[in-house]
Coordinates of C-alpha atoms in Angstrom, one line a residue:
M9 CA 17.2 -46.9 -4.0
A10 CA 15.6 -50.3 -3.6
A11 CA 12.5 -52.1 -4.8
C12 CA 10.6 -55.2 -3.9
D13 CA 8.5 -57.7 -5.8
A14 CA 5.6 -57.8 -3.3
E15 CA 2.1 -58.3 -4.7
D16 CA 0.0 -55.2 -5.4
F17 CA -1.6 -53.7 -2.3
T18 CA -5.4 -54.1 -2.2
R19 CA -7.9 -52.7 0.3
T20 CA -11.2 -54.4 1.2
A21 CA -14.0 -51.9 0.8
G22 CA -17.7 -52.1 1.1
D23 CA -20.1 -51.9 -1.9
I24 CA -22.2 -49.0 -2.9
P25 CA -25.4 -49.3 -0.8
G26 CA -28.3 -51.0 -2.5
K27 CA -31.6 -49.3 -3.1
D28 CA -33.0 -50.8 0.0
D29 CA -30.3 -49.0 2.0
L30 CA -31.1 -45.5 0.7
A31 CA -33.4 -44.8 3.6
N32 CA -30.3 -44.3 5.6
V33 CA -28.7 -41.8 3.2
G34 CA -28.9 -38.1 4.0
G35 CA -28.2 -35.1 1.8
V36 CA -27.7 -31.4 2.2
L37 CA -27.8 -28.3 0.0
R38 CA -24.6 -26.3 0.1
R39 CA -23.2 -23.1 -1.2
E40 CA -19.9 -23.5 -3.1
K41 CA -18.1 -20.7 -1.2
T42 CA -19.1 -21.8 2.4
P43 CA -20.5 -24.7 4.3
D44 CA -22.7 -22.4 6.4
Q45 CA -26.4 -22.6 6.2
I46 CA -26.7 -18.8 6.4
S47 CA -24.1 -16.8 4.5
A48 CA -23.7 -13.2 3.3
L49 CA -23.5 -12.1 -0.3
K50 CA -22.8 -8.5 -1.3
L51 CA -24.1 -7.2 -4.7
G52 CA -21.5 -4.8 -5.9
E53 CA -21.5 -2.4 -8.8
E54 CA -22.0 -5.1 -11.4
Q55 CA -25.5 -5.4 -12.7
T56 CA -25.6 -9.2 -12.1
T57 CA -23.8 -11.5 -9.7
T58 CA -23.6 -15.2 -10.1
D59 CA -23.2 -17.7 -7.3
A60 CA -23.3 -21.5 -7.1
V61 CA -24.8 -24.2 -5.0
F62 CA -24.6 -28.0 -5.1
Y63 CA -26.1 -31.1 -3.4
Q64 CA -24.1 -33.5 -1.3
L65 CA -25.1 -37.0 -0.1
T66 CA -23.7 -38.7 3.0
Q67 CA -23.0 -41.9 1.0
P68 CA -22.3 -42.7 -2.6
A69 CA -25.6 -42.9 -4.6
A70 CA -26.8 -46.4 -5.5
V71 CA -28.9 -44.8 -8.3
D72 CA -29.0 -41.3 -9.8
V73 CA -30.5 -38.9 -7.4
T74 CA -32.4 -35.9 -8.9
V75 CA -32.6 -32.7 -6.9
T76 CA -34.6 -29.5 -7.7
V77 CA -33.5 -26.2 -6.2
D78 CA -35.7 -23.1 -6.1
A79 CA -36.3 -20.0 -4.1
D80 CA -38.9 -20.4 -1.4
A81 CA -40.6 -17.2 -0.1
T82 CA -42.5 -19.0 2.6
L83 CA -39.2 -19.4 4.6
V84 CA -38.7 -15.7 5.2
D85 CA -41.2 -15.6 8.1
E86 CA -39.5 -18.7 9.6
Y87 CA -36.1 -16.9 9.4
N88 CA -37.5 -13.6 10.9
K89 CA -39.6 -15.1 13.8
D90 CA -36.9 -14.6 16.5
K91 CA -35.4 -11.4 15.0
Q92 CA -35.9 -7.8 16.1
G93 CA -35.7 -4.5 14.3
D94 CA -33.2 -4.3 11.4
A95 CA -32.3 -8.0 11.9
K96 CA -35.6 -8.8 10.2
L97 CA -34.9 -9.1 6.5
A98 CA -37.2 -8.5 3.5
L99 CA -37.4 -11.1 0.7
F100 CA -35.1 -10.4 -2.2
P101 CA -37.2 -9.9 -5.3
L102 CA -37.7 -13.3 -6.8
E103 CA -38.1 -11.9 -10.3
K104 CA -34.4 -10.8 -10.0
V105 CA -33.3 -14.5 -9.4
T106 CA -32.6 -16.7 -12.4
F107 CA -31.3 -20.2 -12.8
E108 CA -30.0 -19.9 -16.3
E109 CA -29.0 -23.6 -16.6
G110 CA -32.2 -24.9 -15.0
K111 CA -33.1 -25.7 -11.4
T112 CA -32.3 -29.4 -11.4
V113 CA -29.1 -31.2 -10.7
T114 CA -28.3 -34.9 -10.4
V115 CA -26.0 -36.8 -8.1
K116 CA -24.8 -39.6 -10.4
R117 CA -24.7 -43.3 -9.2
G118 CA -21.5 -43.9 -7.3
E119 CA -20.9 -40.3 -6.5
K120 CA -21.8 -38.1 -3.5
I121 CA -21.7 -34.6 -4.9
S122 CA -23.8 -33.0 -7.7
P123 CA -22.4 -30.6 -10.3
A124 CA -22.7 -26.9 -9.4
L125 CA -26.0 -25.1 -10.0
A126 CA -25.6 -21.4 -11.0
V127 CA -27.8 -18.8 -9.3
T128 CA -27.8 -15.3 -10.9
L129 CA -29.0 -12.2 -9.0
S130 CA -29.8 -8.9 -10.7
R131 CA -29.5 -5.7 -8.7
E132 CA -31.2 -3.5 -11.4
G133 CA -34.1 -1.7 -9.8
V134 CA -33.4 -3.2 -6.3
E135 CA -33.3 -0.5 -3.6
K136 CA -30.3 -0.2 -1.3
G137 CA -30.7 -2.4 1.8
A138 CA -30.5 -5.9 3.3
Y139 CA -32.5 -8.8 1.9
L140 CA -33.0 -12.5 2.4
L141 CA -33.1 -15.2 -0.3
P142 CA -34.0 -18.7 0.9
L143 CA -33.2 -21.6 -1.4
R144 CA -34.8 -25.0 -0.8
A145 CA -33.8 -28.4 -2.3
T146 CA -36.4 -31.0 -3.1
V147 CA -35.2 -34.6 -3.7
A148 CA -37.1 -36.6 -6.2
N149 CA -36.0 -40.0 -5.0
N150 CA -38.6 -41.2 -2.4
D151 CA -36.1 -43.6 -0.8
I152 CA -33.8 -40.9 0.4
S153 CA -34.7 -39.3 3.8
P154 CA -32.6 -36.1 4.3
S155 CA -33.2 -33.8 7.2
A156 CA -35.5 -30.9 6.5
K157 CA -33.0 -28.4 7.9
G158 CA -30.3 -29.5 5.5
Q159 CA -32.4 -28.8 2.5
V160 CA -32.4 -25.0 3.0
I161 CA -29.7 -22.3 2.7
Y162 CA -30.2 -18.6 3.3
Y163 CA -28.5 -15.8 1.5
R164 CA -28.3 -12.6 3.4
I165 CA -27.9 -10.2 0.5
L166 CA -26.6 -6.7 1.0
V167 CA -27.4 -4.3 -1.8
G168 CA -25.2 -1.2 -1.7
E169 CA -25.9 2.2 -3.2
I170 CA -24.6 2.6 -6.8
V171 CA -22.2 5.6 -6.7
P172 CA -22.7 7.8 -9.7
E173 CA -19.8 8.6 -12.0
T174 CA -18.5 12.1 -11.6
Q175 CA -15.5 14.1 -12.9
L176 CA -12.9 16.0 -10.9
D177 CA -12.5 19.7 -11.5
A178 CA -9.3 20.5 -13.4
Y179 CA -6.5 22.5 -11.9
A180 CA -3.1 23.3 -13.1
F181 CA -1.7 21.0 -10.4
K182 CA -2.5 17.6 -8.8
V183 CA -3.4 17.2 -5.1
V184 CA -2.2 14.0 -3.4
G185 CA -3.5 12.9 0.0
Y186 CA -2.0 10.1 2.0
V187 CA -4.3 8.1 4.3
N188 CA -2.9 5.9 7.1
T189 CA -5.6 3.2 7.3
E190 CA -4.4 2.2 10.8
E191 CA -6.3 5.3 11.9
M192 CA -8.5 6.8 9.1
S193 CA -11.1 5.7 6.6
P194 CA -10.2 6.4 2.9
L195 CA -13.7 7.8 2.4
M196 CA -12.4 11.1 3.9
G197 CA -10.8 11.8 0.5
T198 CA -14.2 12.5 -1.0
K199 CA -15.0 15.2 1.5
F200 CA -12.6 17.9 0.6
Y201 CA -13.6 20.7 -1.8
V202 CA -12.7 24.3 -2.5
E203 CA -14.8 27.4 -2.9
T204 CA -13.9 29.8 -5.7
F205 CA -15.6 33.0 -6.7
D206 CA -16.1 34.6 -10.1
L207 CA -16.0 38.3 -10.8
D208 CA -19.6 38.7 -9.6
F209 CA -18.7 36.8 -6.4
N210 CA -20.8 33.8 -7.2
T211 CA -19.6 30.8 -5.3
I212 CA -18.3 27.9 -7.3
I213 CA -17.7 24.6 -5.4
Q214 CA -14.9 22.4 -6.9
T215 CA -13.3 19.1 -6.0
W216 CA -9.9 19.0 -4.4
I217 CA -8.0 15.7 -4.0
D218 CA -7.0 14.0 -7.2
I219 CA -5.0 11.0 -5.9
E220 CA -5.4 9.2 -2.6
V221 CA -2.4 7.1 -1.4
L222 CA -3.2 4.4 1.1
R223 CA -0.8 2.9 3.5
P224 CA 0.9 1.0 5.3
A225 CA 2.4 -1.6 2.9
A226 CA 6.1 -2.5 2.9
L227 CA 8.8 -4.5 1.1
K228 CA 10.2 -7.1 3.5
F229 CA 12.9 -9.7 3.3
D230 CA 12.0 -13.4 4.0
K231 CA 15.2 -14.9 5.6
T232 CA 14.1 -18.5 4.9
T233 CA 13.3 -18.1 1.2
R234 CA 15.4 -14.9 0.6
R235 CA 12.4 -13.5 -1.3
A236 CA 11.3 -9.8 -1.4
M237 CA 7.8 -9.9 0.0
L238 CA 5.0 -7.4 -0.3
D239 CA 3.6 -7.0 3.2
I240 CA 0.2 -5.3 3.5
G241 CA -0.9 -4.1 6.9
P242 CA -4.1 -5.7 8.3
D243 CA -6.0 -2.4 8.2
L244 CA -5.1 -1.8 4.6
Q245 CA -6.0 -5.4 3.8
Y246 CA -9.4 -4.8 5.4
V247 CA -9.9 -1.8 3.2
L248 CA -8.9 -3.7 0.0
S249 CA -11.1 -6.6 0.9
N250 CA -14.0 -4.2 1.3
R251 CA -13.3 -2.1 -1.7
D252 CA -17.0 -1.6 -2.6
K253 CA -17.4 0.4 0.5
Y254 CA -14.1 2.2 0.9
L255 CA -12.6 2.5 -2.6
T256 CA -15.4 2.5 -5.1
P257 CA -16.8 6.0 -4.0
L258 CA -13.3 7.4 -4.6
Q259 CA -12.8 5.9 -8.0
K260 CA -16.3 6.6 -9.2
S261 CA -15.6 10.3 -8.5
S262 CA -12.5 10.0 -10.8
R263 CA -10.0 9.9 -8.1
K264 CA -7.1 7.6 -8.4
V265 CA -6.3 5.2 -5.5
L266 CA -2.8 4.0 -5.0
I267 CA -0.9 2.1 -2.3
C268 CA 2.2 3.5 -0.7
I269 CA 5.1 1.0 -0.3
T270 CA 8.0 1.8 2.0
G271 CA 10.8 -0.3 3.4
G272 CA 10.1 -2.9 6.0
N273 CA 13.2 -2.4 8.3
T274 CA 14.6 -5.7 7.2
G275 CA 17.7 -4.4 5.4
L276 CA 16.2 -5.1 1.9
G277 CA 14.8 -2.1 0.0
F278 CA 14.3 -0.8 -3.4
C279 CA 18.0 0.0 -3.8
N280 CA 19.6 -3.4 -3.1
M281 CA 17.4 -6.0 -4.8
T282 CA 18.5 -8.7 -7.2
D283 CA 16.8 -9.1 -10.6
E284 CA 15.1 -12.2 -9.4
Q285 CA 13.7 -10.4 -6.3
I286 CA 12.5 -7.5 -8.5
A287 CA 10.6 -9.9 -10.8
D288 CA 9.1 -11.7 -7.8
F289 CA 8.1 -8.5 -6.0
V290 CA 6.5 -6.9 -9.1
F291 CA 4.5 -10.1 -9.7
Q292 CA 3.1 -9.9 -6.2
L293 CA 2.4 -6.2 -6.6
K294 CA 0.6 -6.7 -10.0
Y295 CA -1.6 -9.4 -8.4
V296 CA -2.7 -7.0 -5.6
V297 CA -3.3 -4.1 -8.0
E298 CA -5.4 -6.2 -10.4
T299 CA -7.2 -8.1 -7.7
Y300 CA -8.4 -5.0 -5.8
K301 CA -8.7 -2.8 -8.9
L302 CA -6.3 -0.2 -7.7
D303 CA -4.9 2.6 -9.9
G304 CA -1.3 2.1 -9.2
V305 CA 1.6 2.4 -6.7
N306 CA 3.6 5.0 -4.8
Y307 CA 7.2 4.1 -3.9
F308 CA 8.7 5.9 -0.9
D309 CA 12.2 4.6 0.0
I310 CA 12.2 5.1 3.8
E311 CA 12.5 2.6 6.6
A312 CA 14.5 0.0 4.6
S313 CA 17.3 -0.1 7.2
Y314 CA 20.0 -0.5 4.6
G315 CA 23.3 -1.8 6.0
K316 CA 21.9 -4.5 8.3
D317 CA 24.3 -7.4 9.0
G318 CA 24.3 -9.9 6.2
M319 CA 22.2 -7.8 3.8
P320 CA 23.6 -6.8 0.4
G321 CA 24.9 -3.3 -0.2
V322 CA 23.2 -0.8 -2.5
N323 CA 23.0 -1.7 -6.1
P324 CA 22.8 1.5 -8.1
A325 CA 20.6 0.0 -10.8
S326 CA 18.1 -1.7 -8.5
Y327 CA 15.6 1.1 -8.0
A328 CA 15.5 2.1 -11.7
K329 CA 15.0 -1.6 -12.6
L330 CA 12.2 -1.9 -10.1
I331 CA 10.4 1.2 -11.4
K332 CA 10.7 0.1 -15.0
A333 CA 9.5 -3.4 -14.2
T334 CA 6.6 -2.0 -12.3
K335 CA 5.4 0.2 -15.1
E336 CA 5.8 -2.5 -17.7
A337 CA 3.9 -4.9 -15.5
L338 CA 1.0 -2.6 -14.6
G339 CA 0.7 -0.9 -18.0
D340 CA 0.0 2.6 -19.1
G341 CA -3.4 2.6 -17.5
K342 CA -2.0 2.5 -14.0
L343 CA 0.1 5.1 -12.2
V344 CA 3.7 4.6 -10.9
T345 CA 4.6 7.4 -8.6
V346 CA 7.7 8.2 -6.4
A347 CA 8.1 10.2 -3.2
C348 CA 11.7 11.4 -3.5
D349 CA 14.1 10.9 -0.6
A350 CA 17.5 12.4 -0.9
E351 CA 19.6 9.1 -0.9
S352 CA 17.7 7.0 -3.4
T353 CA 17.0 9.9 -5.8
D354 CA 20.7 10.5 -6.0
L355 CA 20.8 7.1 -7.6
L356 CA 17.8 7.8 -9.9
A357 CA 19.4 11.1 -11.1
T358 CA 21.5 9.1 -13.6
A359 CA 20.7 6.3 -16.0
H360 CA 21.7 2.8 -15.0
D361 CA 22.0 -0.1 -17.4
G362 CA 20.4 2.2 -20.0
I363 CA 17.4 2.8 -17.8
E364 CA 16.2 6.4 -17.1
A365 CA 13.7 5.8 -14.3
G366 CA 11.8 9.0 -15.0
K367 CA 10.5 7.6 -18.3
Y368 CA 8.5 5.1 -16.3
I369 CA 7.2 7.5 -13.7
D370 CA 3.8 9.3 -14.0
Y371 CA 4.3 11.7 -11.1
A372 CA 7.0 12.3 -8.5
W373 CA 7.1 14.6 -5.5
S374 CA 9.5 15.7 -2.8
G375 CA 9.7 13.3 0.1
I376 CA 11.2 15.9 2.5
F377 CA 8.5 16.9 4.9
D378 CA 7.4 20.6 5.3
E379 CA 10.0 22.0 3.0
V380 CA 9.7 23.3 -0.5
V381 CA 12.3 21.5 -2.6
D382 CA 12.7 22.3 -6.3
A383 CA 14.9 19.5 -7.5
Y384 CA 15.6 21.4 -10.7
T385 CA 17.4 24.2 -8.9
D386 CA 21.1 24.1 -8.4
G387 CA 22.1 23.0 -4.9
A388 CA 18.7 21.6 -4.0
K389 CA 18.5 18.8 -1.5
L390 CA 17.0 16.6 -4.2
K391 CA 18.1 16.0 -7.8
P392 CA 15.9 15.6 -10.8
I393 CA 15.1 12.0 -11.7
A394 CA 16.7 11.1 -15.1
G395 CA 14.1 11.1 -17.8
L396 CA 11.3 12.7 -15.8
E397 CA 9.6 15.7 -17.3
Q398 CA 9.6 18.6 -14.8
S399 CA 5.9 19.1 -15.4
K400 CA 5.3 15.8 -13.6
Y401 CA 7.1 16.9 -10.5
G402 CA 5.9 18.5 -7.2
G403 CA 8.2 20.2 -4.7
A404 CA 6.1 20.0 -1.5
L405 CA 5.0 17.2 0.9
L406 CA 3.3 18.8 3.9
K407 CA 2.2 17.4 7.2
T408 CA -0.8 18.5 9.3
H409 CA 0.3 20.1 12.5
N410 CA -1.5 21.5 15.5
T411 CA -3.1 24.9 15.3
Q412 CA -0.1 26.8 16.8
E413 CA 2.5 25.0 14.7
S414 CA 0.5 25.6 11.6
A415 CA 0.2 29.3 12.3
Q416 CA 4.0 29.4 12.5
L417 CA 4.6 27.4 9.3
N418 CA 2.1 29.1 7.1
P419 CA 4.0 32.4 6.7
I420 CA 7.2 30.5 6.0
L421 CA 5.9 28.0 3.5
T422 CA 3.2 29.9 1.7
P423 CA 5.6 32.3 -0.1
A424 CA 7.8 29.4 -1.1
V425 CA 4.9 27.4 -2.5
K426 CA 3.6 30.5 -4.3
S427 CA 7.0 31.0 -5.9
L428 CA 7.2 27.3 -6.8
Y429 CA 3.8 27.4 -8.4
R430 CA 4.1 30.6 -10.4
E431 CA 7.7 30.8 -11.3
T432 CA 8.8 27.2 -12.0
Q433 CA 7.4 24.0 -13.4
S434 CA 8.0 22.2 -10.2
G435 CA 4.7 23.1 -8.6
N436 CA 2.5 20.7 -10.4
V437 CA 1.9 18.2 -7.6
F438 CA 1.2 19.0 -3.9
A439 CA 1.2 16.1 -1.5
F440 CA -0.2 15.9 2.1
W441 CA 1.0 13.2 4.5
D442 CA -1.3 11.1 6.6
M443 CA -4.4 13.3 6.6
P444 CA -5.9 13.2 10.1
T445 CA -9.3 13.8 11.6
N446 CA -10.0 17.1 13.3
S447 CA -9.5 16.9 17.1
A448 CA -8.5 19.1 20.0
G449 CA -5.6 21.2 18.9
Y450 CA -6.2 20.1 15.3
E451 CA -9.6 21.8 14.9
E452 CA -9.3 22.1 11.1
G453 CA -7.8 18.7 10.5
P454 CA -5.9 18.5 7.2
K455 CA -7.3 21.9 6.3
S456 CA -4.5 23.6 8.1
A457 CA -2.0 22.1 5.7
F458 CA -4.2 22.5 2.7
N459 CA -4.5 26.2 3.4
I460 CA -0.8 26.7 2.8
V461 CA -1.2 25.6 -0.8
A462 CA -4.7 27.3 -1.1
D463 CA -3.2 30.6 0.0
A464 CA -0.2 30.3 -2.3
V465 CA -2.2 29.6 -5.5
T466 CA -5.0 32.1 -4.8
D467 CA -4.8 34.9 -7.4
W468 CA -6.2 37.7 -5.2
D469 CA -5.8 40.4 -7.8
W470 CA -6.4 38.3 -10.9
E471 CA -2.9 38.9 -12.0
Y472 CA -1.5 35.4 -12.7
D473 CA -3.8 32.9 -14.4
G474 CA -7.2 34.6 -14.1
M475 CA -8.8 31.3 -13.1
I476 CA -8.6 31.3 -9.4
L477 CA -9.8 34.4 -7.6
L478 CA -10.0 32.9 -4.1
I479 CA -9.8 29.5 -2.6
N480 CA -11.2 28.5 0.7
V481 CA -10.6 24.8 1.5
N482 CA -13.4 23.3 3.5
L483 CA -13.8 19.9 5.1
D484 CA -17.1 18.2 5.7
F485 CA -16.2 17.5 9.4
N486 CA -19.1 18.2 11.8
N487 CA -17.6 16.6 14.9
Y488 CA -14.2 15.7 16.3
G489 CA -13.1 12.3 15.2
N490 CA -15.1 12.1 11.9
F491 CA -13.7 9.6 9.4
R492 CA -11.7 7.6 11.9
K493 CA -11.7 4.0 10.7
D494 CA -15.0 2.2 11.5
W495 CA -13.8 -1.4 11.6

């Protein structure tokens, strides 16, 4: 290292403009979140939403500059004059707009930007629709000559419909539906219901899906940093970023919304992570769950590509540590679930480093497609997870097949599901993989897979539980292609 004794560096700069120069100073009203003059603001479920604006000068102020900001209803006609149809916006009710800290801000001498001015909008009593809120700035200093256009910003306000809180109907089992957001909208999960009949053959409509699992998301390995990274697909990210539209209706109807995490074909997976990678990954996962108000996570250890050159071998304790760390980070109010593949659940069948993974799992189900697998039966393809109560396990993960394949599978799987449900404790969760829309060859969409479980649990003769006389699963699909993604 070396040093020198040179004199301090100084830069020659101009002075703050004098009062006589203020005529050349401009100013604009800006929204904190965007520099655009016209910007969108969505009012969600919250009763009030607070935004912020500020005033910015083109040069440092020679004297304090006082600015008043207020809503201006006269600007709505100006905005709408070249618009047609739905592009014309109504004025957002001004009585729902408050400036709780006042409407005046000051750009202090020597500065260019004012403090933020809070604008609070109330959605109470405002009907669903699109509105316009123009805000105009008025500068008190006569010596400043800002452009008229720069004194106005427009909020395009979208007020959504408030979804009422509802409760799911209780069954002796949980129904899980996976949705691949690369193809389908999560809103399809609200459209499944069952019809049951009482002894007088009165129809009773009941809800069906309890838990919706969204994908794709994956654990990937970053070669540069050697970190375990949570990679969320662009379609799933779109859904999360627009949760008011795609997730709130599910959650307001008491359904739980999880994300499914698989391997990312990089050689790193749930079973070969270091303690540092686990802590880092769980931190990322917790951020996503909390930011997007999700209800938890589903781990499915497929597509990790273990054994790739240069990647570590399997660490028997890794998966159990990951599950424990996830539950502790998310807390009891969130769900940690596992779809059980044969290889990784062999590891989870015993305790590692004193950790019984099942004590940190809310629900687990078979990850072997289109087979009924009771892990608690000797010789089964899966083993019970150490510490997991059998009542939290489900032995079936079914796919939707075309009409002909479904007709062939139904008589094979229905008796097995019926036996699982009535004779063991391993029929408490039924999962359905990547629910599709209805289409040519798949006329009933996911209903073809649902019917396997529906037929199995139907108590035709009122012999078993006396609660379900007949189930007919219906789907609110009127046309082919309903509930394909709309983004």
